[in-house]
GROMACS .gro file of C-alpha atoms in nm:
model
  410
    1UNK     CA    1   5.813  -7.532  -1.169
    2UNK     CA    2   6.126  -7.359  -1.219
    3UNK     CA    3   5.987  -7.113  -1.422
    4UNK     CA    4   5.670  -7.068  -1.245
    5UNK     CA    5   5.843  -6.982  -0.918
    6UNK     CA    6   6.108  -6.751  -1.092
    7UNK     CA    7   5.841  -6.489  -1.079
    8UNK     CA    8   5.786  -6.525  -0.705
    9UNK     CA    9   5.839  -6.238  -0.428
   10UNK     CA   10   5.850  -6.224  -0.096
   11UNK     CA   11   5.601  -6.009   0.127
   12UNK     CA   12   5.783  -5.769   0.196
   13UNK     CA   13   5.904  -5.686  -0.138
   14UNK     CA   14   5.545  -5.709  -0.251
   15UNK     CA   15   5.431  -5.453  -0.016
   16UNK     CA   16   5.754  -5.199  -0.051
   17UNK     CA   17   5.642  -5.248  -0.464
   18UNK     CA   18   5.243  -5.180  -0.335
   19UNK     CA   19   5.343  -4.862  -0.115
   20UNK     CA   20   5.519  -4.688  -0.377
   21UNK     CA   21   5.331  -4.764  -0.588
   22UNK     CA   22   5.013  -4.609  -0.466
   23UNK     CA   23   5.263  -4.303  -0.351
   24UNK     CA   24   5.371  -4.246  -0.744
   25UNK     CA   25   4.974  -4.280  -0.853
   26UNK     CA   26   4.901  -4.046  -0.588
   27UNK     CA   27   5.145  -3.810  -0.632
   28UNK     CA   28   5.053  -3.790  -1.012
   29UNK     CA   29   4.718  -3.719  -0.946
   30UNK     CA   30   4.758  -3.473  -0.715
   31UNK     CA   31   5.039  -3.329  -1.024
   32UNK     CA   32   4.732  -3.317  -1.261
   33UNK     CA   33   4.537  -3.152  -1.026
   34UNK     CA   34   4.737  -2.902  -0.969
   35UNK     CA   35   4.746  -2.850  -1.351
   36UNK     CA   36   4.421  -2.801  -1.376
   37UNK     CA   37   4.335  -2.575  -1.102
   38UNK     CA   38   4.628  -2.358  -1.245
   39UNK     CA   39   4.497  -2.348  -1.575
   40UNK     CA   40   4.141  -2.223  -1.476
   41UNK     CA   41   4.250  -1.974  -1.263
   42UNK     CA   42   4.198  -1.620  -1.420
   43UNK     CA   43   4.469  -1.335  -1.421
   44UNK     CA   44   4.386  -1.080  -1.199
   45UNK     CA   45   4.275  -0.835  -1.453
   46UNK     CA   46   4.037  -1.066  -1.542
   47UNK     CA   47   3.912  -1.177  -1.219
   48UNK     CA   48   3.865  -0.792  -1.099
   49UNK     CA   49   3.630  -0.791  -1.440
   50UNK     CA   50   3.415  -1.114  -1.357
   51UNK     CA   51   3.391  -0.961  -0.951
   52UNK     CA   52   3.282  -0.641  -1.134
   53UNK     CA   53   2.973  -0.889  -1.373
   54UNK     CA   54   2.886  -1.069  -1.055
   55UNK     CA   55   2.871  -0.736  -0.844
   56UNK     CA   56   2.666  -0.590  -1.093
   57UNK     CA   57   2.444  -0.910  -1.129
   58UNK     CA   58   2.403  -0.922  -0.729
   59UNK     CA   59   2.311  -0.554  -0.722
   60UNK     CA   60   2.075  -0.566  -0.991
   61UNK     CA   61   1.898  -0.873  -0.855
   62UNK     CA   62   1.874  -0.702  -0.527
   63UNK     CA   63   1.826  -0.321  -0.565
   64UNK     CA   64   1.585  -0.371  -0.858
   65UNK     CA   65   1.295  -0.496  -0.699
   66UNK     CA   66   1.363  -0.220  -0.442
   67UNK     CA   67   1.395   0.042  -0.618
   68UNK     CA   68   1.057  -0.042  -0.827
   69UNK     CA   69   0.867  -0.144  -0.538
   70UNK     CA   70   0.988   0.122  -0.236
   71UNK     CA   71   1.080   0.418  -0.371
   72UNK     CA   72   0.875   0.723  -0.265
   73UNK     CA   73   0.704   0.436  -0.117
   74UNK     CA   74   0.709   0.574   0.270
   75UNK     CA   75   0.468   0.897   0.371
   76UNK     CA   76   0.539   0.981   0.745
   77UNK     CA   77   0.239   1.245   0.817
   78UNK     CA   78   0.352   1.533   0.576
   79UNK     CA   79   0.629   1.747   0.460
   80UNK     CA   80   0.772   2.043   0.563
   81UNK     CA   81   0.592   2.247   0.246
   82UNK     CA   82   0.291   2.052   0.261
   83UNK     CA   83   0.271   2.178   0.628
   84UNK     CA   84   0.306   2.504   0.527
   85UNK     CA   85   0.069   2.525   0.215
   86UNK     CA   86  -0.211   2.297   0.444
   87UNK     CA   87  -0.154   2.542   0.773
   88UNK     CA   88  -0.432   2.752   0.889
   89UNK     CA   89  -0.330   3.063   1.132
   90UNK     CA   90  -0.560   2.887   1.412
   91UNK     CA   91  -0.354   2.566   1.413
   92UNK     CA   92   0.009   2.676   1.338
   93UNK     CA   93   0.006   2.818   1.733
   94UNK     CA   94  -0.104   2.471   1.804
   95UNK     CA   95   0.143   2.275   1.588
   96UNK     CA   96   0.425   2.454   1.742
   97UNK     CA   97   0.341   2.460   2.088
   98UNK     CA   98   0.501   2.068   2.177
   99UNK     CA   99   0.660   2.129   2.502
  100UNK     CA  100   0.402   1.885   2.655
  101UNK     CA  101   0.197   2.077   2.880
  102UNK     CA  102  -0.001   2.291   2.594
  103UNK     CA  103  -0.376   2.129   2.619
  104UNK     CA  104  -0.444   2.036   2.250
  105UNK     CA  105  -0.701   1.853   2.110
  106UNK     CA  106  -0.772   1.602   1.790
  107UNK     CA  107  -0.958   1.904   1.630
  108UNK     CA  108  -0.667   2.162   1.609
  109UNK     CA  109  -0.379   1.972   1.479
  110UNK     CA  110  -0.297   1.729   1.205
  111UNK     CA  111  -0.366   1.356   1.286
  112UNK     CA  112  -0.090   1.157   1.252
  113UNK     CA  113  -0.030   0.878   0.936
  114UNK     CA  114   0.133   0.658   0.773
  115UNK     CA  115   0.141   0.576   0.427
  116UNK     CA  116   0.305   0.282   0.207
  117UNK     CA  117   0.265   0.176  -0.168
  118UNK     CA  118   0.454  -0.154  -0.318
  119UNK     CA  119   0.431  -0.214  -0.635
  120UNK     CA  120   0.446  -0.595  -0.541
  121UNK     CA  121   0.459  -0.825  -0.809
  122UNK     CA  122   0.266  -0.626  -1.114
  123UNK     CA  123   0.442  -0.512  -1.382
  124UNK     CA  124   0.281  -0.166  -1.348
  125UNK     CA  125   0.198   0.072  -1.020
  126UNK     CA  126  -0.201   0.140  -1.080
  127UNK     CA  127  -0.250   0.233  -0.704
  128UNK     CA  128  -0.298   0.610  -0.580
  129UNK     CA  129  -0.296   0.770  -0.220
  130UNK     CA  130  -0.447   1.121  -0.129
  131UNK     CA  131  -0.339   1.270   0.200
  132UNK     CA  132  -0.467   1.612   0.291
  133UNK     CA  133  -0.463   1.713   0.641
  134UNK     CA  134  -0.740   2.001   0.716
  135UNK     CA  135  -0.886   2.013   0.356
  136UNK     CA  136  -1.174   2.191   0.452
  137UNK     CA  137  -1.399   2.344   0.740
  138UNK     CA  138  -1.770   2.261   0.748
  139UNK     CA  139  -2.059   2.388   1.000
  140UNK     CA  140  -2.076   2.713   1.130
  141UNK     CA  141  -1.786   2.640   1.365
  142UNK     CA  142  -1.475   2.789   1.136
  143UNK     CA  143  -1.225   2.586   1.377
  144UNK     CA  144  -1.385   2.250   1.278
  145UNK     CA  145  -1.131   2.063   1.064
  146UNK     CA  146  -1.170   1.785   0.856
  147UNK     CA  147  -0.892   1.536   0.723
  148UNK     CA  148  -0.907   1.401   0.409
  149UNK     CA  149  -0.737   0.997   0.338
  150UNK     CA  150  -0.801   0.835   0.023
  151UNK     CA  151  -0.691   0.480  -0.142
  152UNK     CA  152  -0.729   0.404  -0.504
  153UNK     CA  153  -0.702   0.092  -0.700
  154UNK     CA  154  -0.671   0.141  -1.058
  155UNK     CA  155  -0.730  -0.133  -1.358
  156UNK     CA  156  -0.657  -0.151  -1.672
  157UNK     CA  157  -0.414   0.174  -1.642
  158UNK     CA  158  -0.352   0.409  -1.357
  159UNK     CA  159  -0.456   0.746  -1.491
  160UNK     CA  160  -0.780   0.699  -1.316
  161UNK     CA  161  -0.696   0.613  -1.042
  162UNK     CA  162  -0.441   0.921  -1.076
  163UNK     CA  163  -0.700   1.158  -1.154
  164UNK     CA  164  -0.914   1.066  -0.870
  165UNK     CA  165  -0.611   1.136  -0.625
  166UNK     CA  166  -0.592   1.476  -0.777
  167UNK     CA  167  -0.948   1.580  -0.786
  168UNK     CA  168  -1.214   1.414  -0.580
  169UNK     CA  169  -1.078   1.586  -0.240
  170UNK     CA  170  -1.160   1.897  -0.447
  171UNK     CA  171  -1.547   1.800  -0.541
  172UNK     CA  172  -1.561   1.692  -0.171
  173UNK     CA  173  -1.475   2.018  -0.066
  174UNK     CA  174  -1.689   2.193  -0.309
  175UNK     CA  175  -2.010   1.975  -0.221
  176UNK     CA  176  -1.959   2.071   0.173
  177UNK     CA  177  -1.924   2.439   0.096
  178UNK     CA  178  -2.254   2.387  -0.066
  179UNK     CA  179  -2.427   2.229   0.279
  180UNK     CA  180  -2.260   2.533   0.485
  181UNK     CA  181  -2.605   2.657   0.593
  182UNK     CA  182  -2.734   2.333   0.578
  183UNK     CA  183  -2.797   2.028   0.805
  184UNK     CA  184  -2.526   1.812   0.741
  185UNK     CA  185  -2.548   1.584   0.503
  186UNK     CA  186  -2.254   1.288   0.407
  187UNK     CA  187  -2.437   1.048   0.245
  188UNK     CA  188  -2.557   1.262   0.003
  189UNK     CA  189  -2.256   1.517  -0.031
  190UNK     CA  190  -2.046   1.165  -0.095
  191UNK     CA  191  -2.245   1.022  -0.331
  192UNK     CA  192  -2.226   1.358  -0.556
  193UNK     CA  193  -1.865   1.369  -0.566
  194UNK     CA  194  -1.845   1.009  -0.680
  195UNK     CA  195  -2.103   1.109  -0.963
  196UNK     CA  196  -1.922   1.393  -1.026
  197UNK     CA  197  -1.561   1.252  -1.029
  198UNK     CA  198  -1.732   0.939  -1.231
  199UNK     CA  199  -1.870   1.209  -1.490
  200UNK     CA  200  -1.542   1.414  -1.534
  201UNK     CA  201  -1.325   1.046  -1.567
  202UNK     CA  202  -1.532   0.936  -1.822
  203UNK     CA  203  -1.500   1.327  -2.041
  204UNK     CA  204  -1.105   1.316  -1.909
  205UNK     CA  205  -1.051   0.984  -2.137
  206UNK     CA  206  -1.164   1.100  -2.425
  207UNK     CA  207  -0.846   1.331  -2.470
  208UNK     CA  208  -0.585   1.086  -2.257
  209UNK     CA  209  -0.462   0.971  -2.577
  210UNK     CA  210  -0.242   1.308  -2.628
  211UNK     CA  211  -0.052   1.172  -2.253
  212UNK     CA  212   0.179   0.919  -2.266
  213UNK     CA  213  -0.067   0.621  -2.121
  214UNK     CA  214   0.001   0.272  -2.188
  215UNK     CA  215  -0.338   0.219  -2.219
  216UNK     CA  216  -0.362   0.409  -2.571
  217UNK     CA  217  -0.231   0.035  -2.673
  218UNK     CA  218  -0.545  -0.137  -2.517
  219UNK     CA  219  -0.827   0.084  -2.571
  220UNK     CA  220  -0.888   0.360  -2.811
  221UNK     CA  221  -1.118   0.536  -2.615
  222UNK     CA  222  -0.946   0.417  -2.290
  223UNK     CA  223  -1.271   0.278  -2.168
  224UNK     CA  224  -1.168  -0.012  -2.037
  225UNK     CA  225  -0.998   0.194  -1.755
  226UNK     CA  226  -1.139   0.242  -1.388
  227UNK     CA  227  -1.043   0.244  -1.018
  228UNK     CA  228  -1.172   0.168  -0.669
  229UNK     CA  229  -1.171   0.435  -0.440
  230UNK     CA  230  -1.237   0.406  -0.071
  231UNK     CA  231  -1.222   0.775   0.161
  232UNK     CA  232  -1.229   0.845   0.504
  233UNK     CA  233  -1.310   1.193   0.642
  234UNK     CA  234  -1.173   1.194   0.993
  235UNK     CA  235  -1.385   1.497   1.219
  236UNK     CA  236  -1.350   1.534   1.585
  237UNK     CA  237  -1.640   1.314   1.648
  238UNK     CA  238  -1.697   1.129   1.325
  239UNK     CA  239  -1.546   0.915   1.084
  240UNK     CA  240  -1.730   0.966   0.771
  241UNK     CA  241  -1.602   0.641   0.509
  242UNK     CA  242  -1.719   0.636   0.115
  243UNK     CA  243  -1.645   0.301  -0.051
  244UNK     CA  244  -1.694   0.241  -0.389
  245UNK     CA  245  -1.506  -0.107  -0.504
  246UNK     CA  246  -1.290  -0.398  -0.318
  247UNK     CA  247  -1.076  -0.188  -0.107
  248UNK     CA  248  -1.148  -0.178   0.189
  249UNK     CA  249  -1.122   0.045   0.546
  250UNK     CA  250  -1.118  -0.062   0.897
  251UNK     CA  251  -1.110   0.074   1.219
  252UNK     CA  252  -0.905  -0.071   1.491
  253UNK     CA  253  -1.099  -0.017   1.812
  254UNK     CA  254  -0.998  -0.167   2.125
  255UNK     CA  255  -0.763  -0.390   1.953
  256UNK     CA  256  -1.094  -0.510   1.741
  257UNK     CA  257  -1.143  -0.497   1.370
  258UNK     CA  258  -1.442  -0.285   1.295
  259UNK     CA  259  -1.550  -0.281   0.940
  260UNK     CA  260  -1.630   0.055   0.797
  261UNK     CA  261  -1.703  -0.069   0.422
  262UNK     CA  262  -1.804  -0.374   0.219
  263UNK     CA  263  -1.622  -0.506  -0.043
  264UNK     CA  264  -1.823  -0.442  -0.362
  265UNK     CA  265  -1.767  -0.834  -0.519
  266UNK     CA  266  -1.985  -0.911  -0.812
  267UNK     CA  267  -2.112  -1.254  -0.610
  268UNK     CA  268  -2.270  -1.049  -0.334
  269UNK     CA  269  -2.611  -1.123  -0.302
  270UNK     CA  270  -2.721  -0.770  -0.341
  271UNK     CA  271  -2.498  -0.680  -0.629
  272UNK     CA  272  -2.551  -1.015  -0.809
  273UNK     CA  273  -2.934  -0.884  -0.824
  274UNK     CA  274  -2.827  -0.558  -0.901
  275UNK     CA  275  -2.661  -0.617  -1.160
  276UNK     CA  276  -2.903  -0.899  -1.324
  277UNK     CA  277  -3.161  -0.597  -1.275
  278UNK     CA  278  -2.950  -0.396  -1.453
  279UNK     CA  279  -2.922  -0.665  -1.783
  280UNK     CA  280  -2.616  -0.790  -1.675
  281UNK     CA  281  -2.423  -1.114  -1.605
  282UNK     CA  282  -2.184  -1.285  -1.363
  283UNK     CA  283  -1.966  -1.514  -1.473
  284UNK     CA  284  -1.704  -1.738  -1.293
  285UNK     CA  285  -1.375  -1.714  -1.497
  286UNK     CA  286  -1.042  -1.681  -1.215
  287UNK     CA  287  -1.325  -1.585  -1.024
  288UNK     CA  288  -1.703  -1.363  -1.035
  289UNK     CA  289  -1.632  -1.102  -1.299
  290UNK     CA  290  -1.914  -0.892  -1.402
  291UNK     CA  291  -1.961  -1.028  -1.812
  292UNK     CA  292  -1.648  -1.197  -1.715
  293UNK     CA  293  -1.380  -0.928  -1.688
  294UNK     CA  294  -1.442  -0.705  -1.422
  295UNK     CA  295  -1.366  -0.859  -1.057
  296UNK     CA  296  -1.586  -0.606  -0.829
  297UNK     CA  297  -1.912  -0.452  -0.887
  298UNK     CA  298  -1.841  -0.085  -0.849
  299UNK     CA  299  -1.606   0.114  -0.999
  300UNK     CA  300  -1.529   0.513  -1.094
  301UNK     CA  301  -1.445   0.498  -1.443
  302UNK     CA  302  -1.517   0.150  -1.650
  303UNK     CA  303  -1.752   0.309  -1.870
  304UNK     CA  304  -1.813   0.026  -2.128
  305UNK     CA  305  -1.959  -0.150  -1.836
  306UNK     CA  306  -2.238   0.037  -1.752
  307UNK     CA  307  -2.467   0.096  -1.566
  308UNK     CA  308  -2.387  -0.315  -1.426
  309UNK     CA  309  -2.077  -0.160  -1.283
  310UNK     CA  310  -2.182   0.143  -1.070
  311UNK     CA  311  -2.022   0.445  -0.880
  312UNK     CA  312  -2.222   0.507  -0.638
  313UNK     CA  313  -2.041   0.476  -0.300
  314UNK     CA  314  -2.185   0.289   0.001
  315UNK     CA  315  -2.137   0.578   0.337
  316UNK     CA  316  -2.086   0.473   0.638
  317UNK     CA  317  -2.082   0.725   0.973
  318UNK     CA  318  -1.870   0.615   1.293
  319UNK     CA  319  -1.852   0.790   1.596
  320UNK     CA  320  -1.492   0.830   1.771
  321UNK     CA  321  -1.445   0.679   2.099
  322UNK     CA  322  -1.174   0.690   2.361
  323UNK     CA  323  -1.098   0.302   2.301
  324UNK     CA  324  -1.010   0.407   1.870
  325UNK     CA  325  -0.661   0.293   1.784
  326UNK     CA  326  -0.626   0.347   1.437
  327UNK     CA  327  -0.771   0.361   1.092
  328UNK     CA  328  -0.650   0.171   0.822
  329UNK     CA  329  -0.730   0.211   0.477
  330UNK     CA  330  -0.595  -0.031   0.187
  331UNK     CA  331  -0.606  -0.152  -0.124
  332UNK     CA  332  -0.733  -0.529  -0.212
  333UNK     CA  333  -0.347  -0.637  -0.254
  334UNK     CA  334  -0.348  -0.602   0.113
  335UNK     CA  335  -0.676  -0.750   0.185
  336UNK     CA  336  -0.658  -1.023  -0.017
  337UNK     CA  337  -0.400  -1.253   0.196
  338UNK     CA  338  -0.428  -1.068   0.549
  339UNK     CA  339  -0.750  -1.072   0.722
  340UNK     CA  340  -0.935  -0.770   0.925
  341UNK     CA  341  -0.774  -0.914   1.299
  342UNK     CA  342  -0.432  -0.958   1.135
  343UNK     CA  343  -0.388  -0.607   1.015
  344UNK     CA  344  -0.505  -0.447   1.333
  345UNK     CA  345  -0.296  -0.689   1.584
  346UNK     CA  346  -0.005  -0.529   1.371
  347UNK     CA  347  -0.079  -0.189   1.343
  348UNK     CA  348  -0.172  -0.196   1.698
  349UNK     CA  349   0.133  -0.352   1.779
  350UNK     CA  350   0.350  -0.069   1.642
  351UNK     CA  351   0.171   0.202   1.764
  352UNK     CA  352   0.216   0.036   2.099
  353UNK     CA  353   0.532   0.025   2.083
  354UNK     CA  354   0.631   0.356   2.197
  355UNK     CA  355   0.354   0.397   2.380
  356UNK     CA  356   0.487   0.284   2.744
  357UNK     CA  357   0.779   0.560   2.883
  358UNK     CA  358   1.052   0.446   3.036
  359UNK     CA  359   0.965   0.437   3.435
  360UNK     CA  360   1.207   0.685   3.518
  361UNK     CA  361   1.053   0.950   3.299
  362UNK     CA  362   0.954   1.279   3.413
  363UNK     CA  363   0.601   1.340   3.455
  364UNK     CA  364   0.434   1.460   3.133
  365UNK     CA  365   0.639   1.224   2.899
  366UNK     CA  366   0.363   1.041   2.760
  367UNK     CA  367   0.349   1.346   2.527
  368UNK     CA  368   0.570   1.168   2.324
  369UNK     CA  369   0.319   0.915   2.208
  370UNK     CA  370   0.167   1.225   2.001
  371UNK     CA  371   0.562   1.298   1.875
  372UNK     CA  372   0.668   1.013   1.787
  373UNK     CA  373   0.293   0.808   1.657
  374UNK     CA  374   0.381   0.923   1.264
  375UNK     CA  375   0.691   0.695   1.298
  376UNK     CA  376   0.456   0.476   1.444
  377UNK     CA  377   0.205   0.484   1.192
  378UNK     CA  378   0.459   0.450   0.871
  379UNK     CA  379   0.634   0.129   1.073
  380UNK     CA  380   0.301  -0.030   1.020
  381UNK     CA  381   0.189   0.059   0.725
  382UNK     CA  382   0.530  -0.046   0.587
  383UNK     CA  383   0.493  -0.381   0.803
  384UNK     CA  384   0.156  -0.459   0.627
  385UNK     CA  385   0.301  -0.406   0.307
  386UNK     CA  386   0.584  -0.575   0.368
  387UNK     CA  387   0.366  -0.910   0.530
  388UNK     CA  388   0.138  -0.911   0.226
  389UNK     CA  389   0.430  -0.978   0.021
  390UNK     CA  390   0.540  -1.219   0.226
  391UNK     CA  391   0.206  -1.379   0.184
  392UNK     CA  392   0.236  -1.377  -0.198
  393UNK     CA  393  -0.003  -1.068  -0.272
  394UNK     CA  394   0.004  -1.074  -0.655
  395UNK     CA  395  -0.105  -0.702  -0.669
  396UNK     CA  396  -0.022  -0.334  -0.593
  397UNK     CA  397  -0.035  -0.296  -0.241
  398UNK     CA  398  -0.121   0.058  -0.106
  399UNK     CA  399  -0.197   0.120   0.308
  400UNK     CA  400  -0.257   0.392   0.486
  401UNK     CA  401  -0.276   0.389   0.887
  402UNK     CA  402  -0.442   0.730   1.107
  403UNK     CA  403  -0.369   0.736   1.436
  404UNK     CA  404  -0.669   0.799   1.641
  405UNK     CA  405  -0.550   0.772   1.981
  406UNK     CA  406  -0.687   1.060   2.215
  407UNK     CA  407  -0.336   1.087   2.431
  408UNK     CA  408  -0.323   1.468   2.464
  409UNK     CA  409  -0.365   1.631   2.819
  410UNK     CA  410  -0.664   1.870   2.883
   0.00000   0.00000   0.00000
């Protein structure tokens, strides 16, 4: 028992031995700790060079996509040297008479727009926008001005799409100087400058291999290359739209969608028998492809698919009303994930914004509107861009919104 009990202590000795210890355990693992976190801390020469890697690796992951996707992405109405190559001696009086009490009308000025282009989550930016305020006069009435908006979707490469923006204004033009005597005619002036601009695509590609295309590394003979193109020629009275493909242009009236085109789909019942008239086929592969690789029915360009793909535009003609807000024009990336209502309730909803003066305003204020609706339109068109991303839009996105509001004083 004696030596059992030798190794006996008291409770209180126990618990002085137990509290330190705990306290020495402690303390050296607080000691090896603190020897760690010393030895992975950096010297400051090299922790000003990994703040420097992480900077750059922050700013690339967020300017990048930016930069791609935005720049010389915004159009508000047009630049100062567009102005002055586009002006006409009968409406630069006009355009610089603002002091709001000149009585203007839609006919004698520049409408007001907004344009923006993303290149979204494509690798490439095959989308073009033409913008030419008061390309041409038609009728006998010199003072008649017509505004020119255009959206093109290119596939395969962009140089079509490209060439359209530079030249099919330019057959439109030519084609109404033709009807000057004439009765007018827009289906048929339309119709010829898609042929036309179809015709001079199809004899461009056969020398775009000495440009630096990326589709030389696709097709030879670059004819696997085409766009969409959907126009709008805004008149006075009229509203004069062209569609030839899947984008797509609708007017906003009385905070309504009105559809000015139809998409050209290769599962719509009429172009599904067109194009089994034709010889063709539809076939279901990510969707109705026409021989299963082109995903709409009519196309400028796309010349190894003819005649099933066509370029023949549908026309449609619209007369203006007092309740028009706006016209929007876009390309399928848009169209794809936002419906007709959506896009209107927000382009509506910007150009409303400015629309209502403050109440202490001096008479004649609502002038403004007319000043200020180009800001208006690019806001929205840069909104719609900006929601169809958020939507997950896997394609170019290109929009383009007129402001058709009649708020000048007479």
């Amino acid at each position: 028992m004696a030596g059992v009990c030798c190794g006996l202590v008291n409770e209180s000795e126990t618990s002085t031995a137990c509290v330190q210890s705990s306290r020495a355990a402690r303390r050296r693992r607080m000691e090896i700790r603190r020897f760690k976190f010393v030895t992975g801390v950096a010297t400051p020469e090299q922790e000003s060079t990994s703040t420097d890697q992480k900077r750059q690796k922050l700013e690339g992951y967020c300017t990048a996509p930016f930069s791609r996707d935005c720049e010389k992405a915004v159009q508000t109405s047009f630049t100062d040297d567009e102005k002055k190559e586009n002006e006409r001696p009968e409406t630069k009086e006009i355009s610089n008479s603002n002091d709001g009490c000149a009585s203007t009308s839609v006919s004698s000025e520049y409408p007001k727009f907004g344009v923006a282009s993303l290149c979204g989550r494509r690798r490439d930016m095959e989308d073009a926008v033409a913008i030419h305020p008061s390309f041409s006069s038609h009728g006998h009435n010199s003072t008649t001005k017509l505004h020119y908006f255009g959206v093109y979707d290119g596939h395969g490469c962009s140089h079509v799409a490209t060439k359209c923006r530079e030249k099919l204004h330019e057959l439109v033009k030519e084609e109404l100087l033709l009807l000057e005597t004439q009765e007018e005619e827009w289906k048929g002036v339309m119709e010829r400058s898609f042929y036309r601009m179809d015709k001079e695509v199809n004899a461009w590609n056969e020398t775009v291999l000495g440009a630096k295309c990326r589709c030389e590394l696709q097709s030879p003979e670059c004819d696997a290359v085409g766009s969409t193109a959907v126009v709008a020629i805004v008149t006075p009275n009229k509203i004069i739209v062209a569609n030839c493909g899947d984008s797509r242009a609708v007017l906003c009236r009385n905070g309504k969608p009105v559809p000015l085109s139809s998409d050209h789909k290769p599962d719509r019942p009429d172009e599904l028998k067109r194009i089994q008239a034709a010889g063709g086929r539809v076939i279901y592969w990510d969707g109705p492809r026409v021989l299963g690789v082109l995903a709409m029915s009519r196309a400028i360009g796309d010349n190894y698919l003819k005649p099933y793909v066509s370029c023949e535009p549908e026309v449609t003609i619209t007369d203006r009303t007092a309740e028009d807000d706006c016209l929007i024009l876009a390309s399928d990336g848009l169209w794809d994930v936002i419906s007709n209502e959506t896009a209107c309730g927000v382009a509506r909803m910007c150009l409303r914004g400015k629309a209502h003066a403050p109440p202490c305003s001096p008479p004649g204020a609502e002038v403004a509107v007319s000043e200020t609706s180009d800001k208006a339109c690019s806001d929205a068109s840069m909104l719609l861009t900006k929601l169809a991303l958020a939507r997950h839009s896997s394609d170019n996105v290109s929009v383009v919104v007129v402001d058709l509001r009649r708020t000048r004083n007479h």
